Amino acid sequence: MGAQQVRERFAELYGAEPEGVWAAPGRVNLIGEHTDYNDGFVMPFALPHQATAAVSRRTDGVLRLHSADVGGGIAELSPDALAPQGDDGWTAYPAGVVWALRQAGHEVTGADIHLASTVPAGAGLSSSAALEVVIALALNDLYGLGLARWQLARLCQRAENVYVGAPTGIMDQTASACCQAGHALFLDTRDLSQQQIPFDLAAEGLRLLVVDTRVKHAHSGGEYGKRRAGCEKGAALLGVDALRDIPYAQLDAALARLGDEEETVRLVRHVVTEDQRVERVVELLRAGETRAIGPVLTEGHASLRDDFRISCPELDLVVDTALSAGALGARMTGGGFGGSAIVLAEAADVGTLTKTTEEAFAAAGFTAPRVFEAVPSAGARRLN
């Protein structure tokens, strides 16, 4: 939905023009899965799919929320009464941002908000982070809070962790807030240092496909939290602050120290090798060897499937089918337990890969997937 449509719908709902319209994108994570809450490395890029918000300030202590994507009318809340995990609906995400800003000492006295999003929900493409970031950016601008993009990302993460109750890392919000068009974001989640790595696939005759399996996943579900707790256990057993602190060269020795803690061994092995895969992809892209990242992506899927154990039959089918049909590399992306996979391919092979994947899903009796091209796009911004 375009900015003008969102603006017009706001005026219909609230009887006045909004003070502005903002947008924040979803993201695809190229490599670096479940490393962000281990202080490790990630490499997302923004999608053209985005959450758009028309917003105006209020000074009377009222927060009014409306979504074009969810049934129902305007939800009216009191900023003073917002409390963590008191809402299990969509309004928890924008309300959580207001709560986090106020908890951080910023005087946000209320707002009228109308939202519309083209980021597929439950597809592992950070639809929730897009909602959070677009609200944070709008309120930052309107209330003159002067917060940097990385600070907005931190507050949005706090909203999701504490207010919503989903134990996510910092990657999704930072990607939505900070990515640049035509680049992937090499992010160190420990110190939040960022490097924009050129990632112009079209110029090299390549495409990156997203295959949404239509299997919904939710970060607030128990399995995601179990993996995070297992990683924290591994770090504690190894005497480090986070698994980021285990050098790849010392991985075998570290795993040996864990003894018969089989589950912990698997989780630690994935995180340490995944951090190394991110560094390898950065090196290859800087060297202009974009096609060579394909096998690294595929290695990442095997690790997520076998060590972290967060894949599912639909995701594995995408990867296996794509590789058999000539893809350069493929892996699941996002939190797992459903969601999407990415496929790196020659531009000339896109039609064949798409058709082959759709046929494989039909033969397996799965719901037809949604396949689209992922184009590295701009991060959050004011539209008008």
CSV table of C-alpha atoms in Angstrom, one decimal, residues 68-367:
chain,number,residue,atom,x,y,z
A,68,ALA,CA,-5.4,-2.2,7.4
A,69,ASP,CA,-4.3,-5.8,7.7
A,70,VAL,CA,-6.2,-6.9,10.7
A,71,GLY,CA,-9.9,-7.0,11.2
A,72,GLY,CA,-11.5,-4.7,13.7
A,73,GLY,CA,-11.8,-1.0,14.4
A,74,ILE,CA,-9.5,1.4,16.2
A,75,ALA,CA,-7.9,0.2,19.4
A,76,GLU,CA,-7.7,2.8,22.1
A,77,LEU,CA,-5.0,2.5,24.8
A,78,SER,CA,-3.6,4.6,27.6
A,79,PRO,CA,0.2,5.0,27.4
A,80,ASP,CA,0.2,5.3,31.2
A,81,ALA,CA,-1.5,1.9,31.5
A,82,LEU,CA,0.8,-0.1,29.2
A,83,ALA,CA,2.2,-3.2,30.8
A,84,PRO,CA,4.5,-6.0,29.5
A,85,GLN,CA,2.8,-9.1,28.1
A,86,GLY,CA,-0.6,-7.8,28.7
A,87,ASP,CA,-1.6,-8.0,25.0
A,88,ASP,CA,-1.2,-11.1,22.7
A,89,GLY,CA,-2.5,-9.3,19.6
A,90,TRP,CA,-0.9,-7.2,16.9
A,91,THR,CA,-1.3,-4.0,19.0
A,92,ALA,CA,1.4,-5.3,21.3
A,93,TYR,CA,4.1,-4.4,18.8
A,94,PRO,CA,3.3,-0.7,18.3
A,95,ALA,CA,2.2,-0.3,22.0
A,96,GLY,CA,5.4,-2.0,23.1
A,97,VAL,CA,7.5,0.6,21.3
A,98,VAL,CA,5.6,3.4,23.1
A,99,TRP,CA,6.1,1.6,26.4
A,100,ALA,CA,9.9,1.1,25.7
A,101,LEU,CA,10.3,4.8,24.7
A,102,ARG,CA,8.6,5.9,27.9
A,103,GLN,CA,10.5,3.5,30.0
A,104,ALA,CA,13.7,5.0,28.6
A,105,GLY,CA,12.6,8.4,29.8
A,106,HIS,CA,11.2,9.9,26.6
A,107,GLU,CA,8.0,11.8,26.9
A,108,VAL,CA,5.6,10.3,24.4
A,109,THR,CA,2.1,11.5,25.3
A,110,GLY,CA,0.1,9.6,22.8
A,111,ALA,CA,-0.5,9.2,19.1
A,112,ASP,CA,-3.0,8.4,16.4
A,113,ILE,CA,-1.6,5.6,14.1
A,114,HIS,CA,-2.7,3.8,11.0
A,115,LEU,CA,-0.6,0.9,9.8
A,116,ALA,CA,-0.4,-1.1,6.6
A,117,SER,CA,2.2,-3.8,5.8
A,118,THR,CA,3.3,-5.8,2.8
A,119,VAL,CA,5.7,-7.9,4.8
A,120,PRO,CA,4.4,-11.5,4.9
A,121,ALA,CA,3.5,-12.3,8.5
A,122,GLY,CA,4.9,-15.5,10.0
A,123,ALA,CA,7.3,-16.0,7.0
A,124,GLY,CA,10.5,-15.3,8.9
A,125,LEU,CA,11.0,-12.0,7.2
A,126,SER,CA,10.7,-9.8,10.3
A,127,SER,CA,7.2,-8.4,9.9
A,128,SER,CA,7.1,-7.6,13.6
A,129,ALA,CA,10.4,-5.7,13.5
A,130,ALA,CA,9.1,-3.7,10.6
A,131,LEU,CA,6.0,-2.7,12.7
A,132,GLU,CA,8.2,-1.7,15.6
A,133,VAL,CA,10.8,0.3,13.7
A,134,VAL,CA,8.3,2.3,11.7
A,135,ILE,CA,6.6,3.4,14.9
A,136,ALA,CA,9.9,4.1,16.6
A,137,LEU,CA,11.1,6.2,13.7
A,138,ALA,CA,7.8,8.2,13.4
A,139,LEU,CA,7.7,9.0,17.2
A,140,ASN,CA,11.4,9.8,17.2
A,141,ASP,CA,10.8,12.4,14.4
A,142,LEU,CA,7.5,13.8,15.7
A,143,TYR,CA,8.6,14.1,19.3
A,144,GLY,CA,12.2,15.3,18.4
A,145,LEU,CA,13.8,12.6,20.6
A,146,GLY,CA,17.1,12.7,18.7
A,147,LEU,CA,17.7,9.0,18.9
A,148,ALA,CA,20.2,7.4,16.5
A,149,ARG,CA,19.1,4.4,14.3
A,150,TRP,CA,20.9,1.9,16.4
A,151,GLN,CA,19.3,3.3,19.6
A,152,LEU,CA,15.8,2.9,18.0
A,153,ALA,CA,16.7,-0.7,17.1
A,154,ARG,CA,17.7,-1.4,20.8
A,155,LEU,CA,14.4,0.1,22.1
A,156,CYS,CA,12.4,-1.9,19.5
A,157,GLN,CA,14.3,-5.1,20.6
A,158,ARG,CA,13.4,-4.3,24.2
A,159,ALA,CA,9.8,-3.8,23.2
A,160,GLU,CA,9.7,-7.3,21.6
A,161,ASN,CA,11.7,-9.0,24.4
A,162,VAL,CA,10.0,-7.5,27.4
A,163,TYR,CA,6.6,-6.2,26.3
A,164,VAL,CA,5.7,-8.8,23.7
A,165,GLY,CA,7.7,-11.6,25.4
A,166,ALA,CA,9.7,-12.9,22.4
A,167,PRO,CA,13.4,-13.6,23.2
A,168,THR,CA,14.7,-12.2,19.9
A,169,GLY,CA,18.2,-10.8,19.2
A,170,ILE,CA,19.0,-7.4,17.8
A,171,MET,CA,19.4,-8.3,14.1
A,172,ASP,CA,15.8,-7.8,12.8
A,173,GLN,CA,15.3,-4.3,14.2
A,174,THR,CA,18.8,-3.1,13.2
A,175,ALA,CA,18.3,-4.4,9.7
A,176,SER,CA,15.0,-2.6,9.3
A,177,ALA,CA,16.4,0.6,10.7
A,178,CYS,CA,19.8,0.7,9.2
A,179,CYS,CA,20.1,-1.2,5.9
A,180,GLN,CA,20.9,0.5,2.6
A,181,ALA,CA,19.7,-0.2,-0.9
A,182,GLY,CA,22.1,-2.5,-2.9
A,183,HIS,CA,23.9,-3.6,0.2
A,184,ALA,CA,23.9,-6.3,2.9
A,185,LEU,CA,24.6,-5.2,6.4
A,186,PHE,CA,27.5,-6.9,8.1
A,187,LEU,CA,26.6,-6.4,11.8
A,188,ASP,CA,28.6,-7.2,14.9
A,189,THR,CA,25.8,-7.7,17.4
A,190,ARG,CA,28.2,-7.2,20.4
A,191,ASP,CA,29.2,-3.6,19.7
A,192,LEU,CA,26.6,-2.9,17.0
A,193,SER,CA,29.4,-1.8,14.6
A,194,GLN,CA,28.1,-1.9,11.0
A,195,GLN,CA,29.6,-2.3,7.5
A,196,GLN,CA,27.6,-1.9,4.4
A,197,ILE,CA,28.8,-4.6,1.9
A,198,PRO,CA,27.8,-4.1,-1.7
A,199,PHE,CA,25.4,-6.8,-2.8
A,200,ASP,CA,24.2,-6.0,-6.4
A,201,LEU,CA,23.1,-9.4,-7.6
A,202,ALA,CA,21.4,-8.1,-10.8
A,203,ALA,CA,24.7,-6.6,-12.0
A,204,GLU,CA,26.3,-10.1,-11.9
A,205,GLY,CA,23.4,-11.9,-13.6
A,206,LEU,CA,22.3,-13.4,-10.3
A,207,ARG,CA,19.1,-13.5,-8.3
A,208,LEU,CA,18.2,-14.4,-4.7
A,209,LEU,CA,14.8,-16.0,-4.4
A,210,VAL,CA,12.7,-16.1,-1.2
A,211,VAL,CA,10.5,-19.2,-0.9
A,212,ASP,CA,7.8,-18.6,1.7
A,213,THR,CA,6.8,-22.1,2.7
A,214,ARG,CA,3.5,-20.8,4.2
A,215,VAL,CA,4.4,-22.7,7.4
A,216,LYS,CA,3.8,-20.0,10.1
A,217,HIS,CA,6.3,-19.6,12.9
A,218,ALA,CA,6.3,-17.4,16.0
A,219,HIS,CA,9.3,-16.1,17.9
A,220,SER,CA,7.3,-16.2,21.2
A,221,GLY,CA,6.9,-19.9,20.9
A,222,GLY,CA,8.8,-22.1,23.3
A,223,GLU,CA,11.3,-23.8,21.0
A,224,TYR,CA,13.0,-20.5,20.1
A,225,GLY,CA,13.5,-19.7,23.8
A,226,LYS,CA,14.8,-23.2,24.4
A,227,ARG,CA,17.5,-22.7,21.8
A,228,ARG,CA,18.5,-19.4,23.3
A,229,ALA,CA,18.6,-20.9,26.9
A,230,GLY,CA,20.7,-23.8,25.5
A,231,CYS,CA,23.2,-21.4,24.0
A,232,GLU,CA,23.5,-19.5,27.3
A,233,LYS,CA,24.0,-22.8,29.1
A,234,GLY,CA,26.9,-23.6,26.7
A,235,ALA,CA,28.5,-20.3,27.3
A,236,ALA,CA,28.3,-20.8,31.0
A,237,LEU,CA,29.8,-24.3,30.9
A,238,LEU,CA,32.6,-23.0,28.8
A,239,GLY,CA,33.2,-20.0,31.0
A,240,VAL,CA,32.7,-17.3,28.4
A,241,ASP,CA,30.3,-14.3,28.3
A,242,ALA,CA,28.8,-15.5,25.0
A,243,LEU,CA,29.4,-18.2,22.4
A,244,ARG,CA,30.9,-15.4,20.2
A,245,ASP,CA,34.0,-15.8,22.5
A,246,ILE,CA,34.8,-19.3,21.3
A,247,PRO,CA,37.3,-19.0,18.4
A,248,TYR,CA,36.6,-21.2,15.4
A,249,ALA,CA,40.1,-22.7,15.7
A,250,GLN,CA,39.4,-23.8,19.2
A,251,LEU,CA,35.9,-25.3,18.5
A,252,ASP,CA,36.9,-28.9,18.8
A,253,ALA,CA,38.6,-28.4,22.1
A,254,ALA,CA,35.6,-26.5,23.4
A,255,LEU,CA,33.2,-29.2,22.3
A,256,ALA,CA,35.4,-31.9,24.0
A,257,ARG,CA,35.1,-29.9,27.3
A,258,LEU,CA,31.3,-30.2,27.1
A,259,GLY,CA,31.5,-34.0,27.3
A,260,ASP,CA,28.2,-35.8,27.0
A,261,GLU,CA,26.1,-32.7,26.9
A,262,GLU,CA,25.0,-33.7,23.4
A,263,GLU,CA,22.3,-31.0,22.9
A,264,THR,CA,24.7,-28.3,24.1
A,265,VAL,CA,27.4,-29.6,21.8
A,266,ARG,CA,25.1,-29.2,18.8
A,267,LEU,CA,24.0,-25.7,19.7
A,268,VAL,CA,27.6,-24.5,20.3
A,269,ARG,CA,28.9,-26.1,17.1
A,270,HIS,CA,26.2,-24.3,15.1
A,271,VAL,CA,26.8,-20.9,16.5
A,272,VAL,CA,30.6,-21.0,16.3
A,273,THR,CA,30.6,-22.3,12.7
A,274,GLU,CA,27.8,-19.9,11.7
A,275,ASP,CA,29.9,-16.9,12.9
A,276,GLN,CA,32.7,-18.2,10.7
A,277,ARG,CA,30.4,-18.6,7.8
A,278,VAL,CA,29.4,-15.0,8.0
A,279,GLU,CA,33.0,-13.9,7.9
A,280,ARG,CA,33.6,-16.1,4.9
A,281,VAL,CA,30.7,-14.6,3.0
A,282,VAL,CA,31.9,-11.1,3.8
A,283,GLU,CA,35.4,-12.0,2.4
A,284,LEU,CA,34.0,-13.5,-0.7
A,285,LEU,CA,31.7,-10.6,-1.5
A,286,ARG,CA,34.5,-8.1,-0.9
A,287,ALA,CA,36.6,-10.2,-3.4
A,288,GLY,CA,33.8,-10.1,-6.0
A,289,GLU,CA,33.3,-13.8,-5.7
A,290,THR,CA,29.5,-13.7,-5.2
A,291,ARG,CA,28.8,-17.1,-6.8
A,292,ALA,CA,31.2,-18.7,-4.3
A,293,ILE,CA,28.9,-17.8,-1.4
A,294,GLY,CA,26.4,-20.4,-2.6
A,295,PRO,CA,28.0,-23.4,-0.9
A,296,VAL,CA,28.5,-21.5,2.3
A,297,LEU,CA,24.7,-20.8,2.4
A,298,THR,CA,24.1,-24.5,1.9
A,299,GLU,CA,26.5,-25.4,4.7
A,300,GLY,CA,24.5,-23.0,6.9
A,301,HIS,CA,21.3,-24.9,6.2
A,302,ALA,CA,22.8,-28.2,7.1
A,303,SER,CA,24.0,-26.8,10.4
A,304,LEU,CA,20.5,-25.3,11.2
A,305,ARG,CA,18.9,-28.6,10.2
A,306,ASP,CA,21.2,-31.1,11.9
A,307,ASP,CA,22.8,-29.2,14.8
A,308,PHE,CA,20.3,-26.5,15.7
A,309,ARG,CA,17.3,-28.6,14.6
A,310,ILE,CA,15.0,-25.8,13.6
A,311,SER,CA,14.2,-26.8,10.0
A,312,CYS,CA,11.0,-28.5,8.8
A,313,PRO,CA,10.1,-30.8,5.9
A,314,GLU,CA,9.0,-27.9,3.8
A,315,LEU,CA,12.2,-25.9,4.2
A,316,ASP,CA,14.3,-29.0,3.5
A,317,LEU,CA,12.3,-29.7,0.4
A,318,VAL,CA,13.0,-26.2,-0.9
A,319,VAL,CA,16.7,-26.5,-0.3
A,320,ASP,CA,17.0,-30.1,-1.7
A,321,THR,CA,14.9,-29.3,-4.8
A,322,ALA,CA,16.7,-26.0,-5.6
A,323,LEU,CA,20.1,-27.6,-5.4
A,324,SER,CA,19.0,-30.5,-7.5
A,325,ALA,CA,17.7,-28.1,-10.1
A,326,GLY,CA,21.0,-26.2,-10.4
A,327,ALA,CA,20.8,-23.5,-7.7
A,328,LEU,CA,24.2,-22.1,-6.5
A,329,GLY,CA,23.2,-22.4,-2.9
A,330,ALA,CA,20.1,-22.5,-0.6
A,331,ARG,CA,19.2,-22.4,3.1
A,332,MET,CA,16.4,-21.6,5.5
A,333,THR,CA,16.4,-18.0,6.7
A,334,GLY,CA,14.9,-16.5,9.9
A,335,GLY,CA,14.1,-18.1,13.2
A,336,GLY,CA,13.1,-21.5,11.9
A,337,PHE,CA,10.2,-23.9,12.5
A,338,GLY,CA,8.7,-22.7,9.3
A,339,GLY,CA,9.0,-19.5,7.4
A,340,SER,CA,11.2,-19.0,4.4
A,341,ALA,CA,14.2,-20.3,2.5
A,342,ILE,CA,16.5,-18.4,0.2
A,343,VAL,CA,17.9,-19.6,-3.1
A,344,LEU,CA,20.9,-18.1,-4.9
A,345,ALA,CA,20.6,-18.7,-8.6
A,346,GLU,CA,21.7,-17.6,-12.0
A,347,ALA,CA,19.1,-15.2,-13.4
A,348,ALA,CA,18.4,-17.5,-16.4
A,349,ASP,CA,17.5,-20.3,-14.0
A,350,VAL,CA,14.8,-18.5,-12.0
A,351,GLY,CA,11.8,-19.7,-14.0
A,352,THR,CA,12.9,-23.4,-13.9
A,353,LEU,CA,13.7,-23.2,-10.2
A,354,THR,CA,10.4,-21.6,-9.3
A,355,LYS,CA,8.4,-24.2,-11.4
A,356,THR,CA,10.4,-27.1,-10.0
A,357,THR,CA,9.9,-26.0,-6.4
A,358,GLU,CA,6.1,-25.5,-6.9
A,359,GLU,CA,5.8,-28.9,-8.5
A,360,ALA,CA,7.8,-30.5,-5.6
A,361,PHE,CA,5.4,-29.0,-3.1
A,362,ALA,CA,2.4,-30.2,-5.0
A,363,ALA,CA,3.8,-33.7,-5.2
A,364,ALA,CA,4.4,-33.7,-1.4
A,365,GLY,CA,0.9,-32.5,-0.7
A,366,PHE,CA,2.2,-29.2,0.9
A,367,THR,CA,0.5,-25.8,0.6
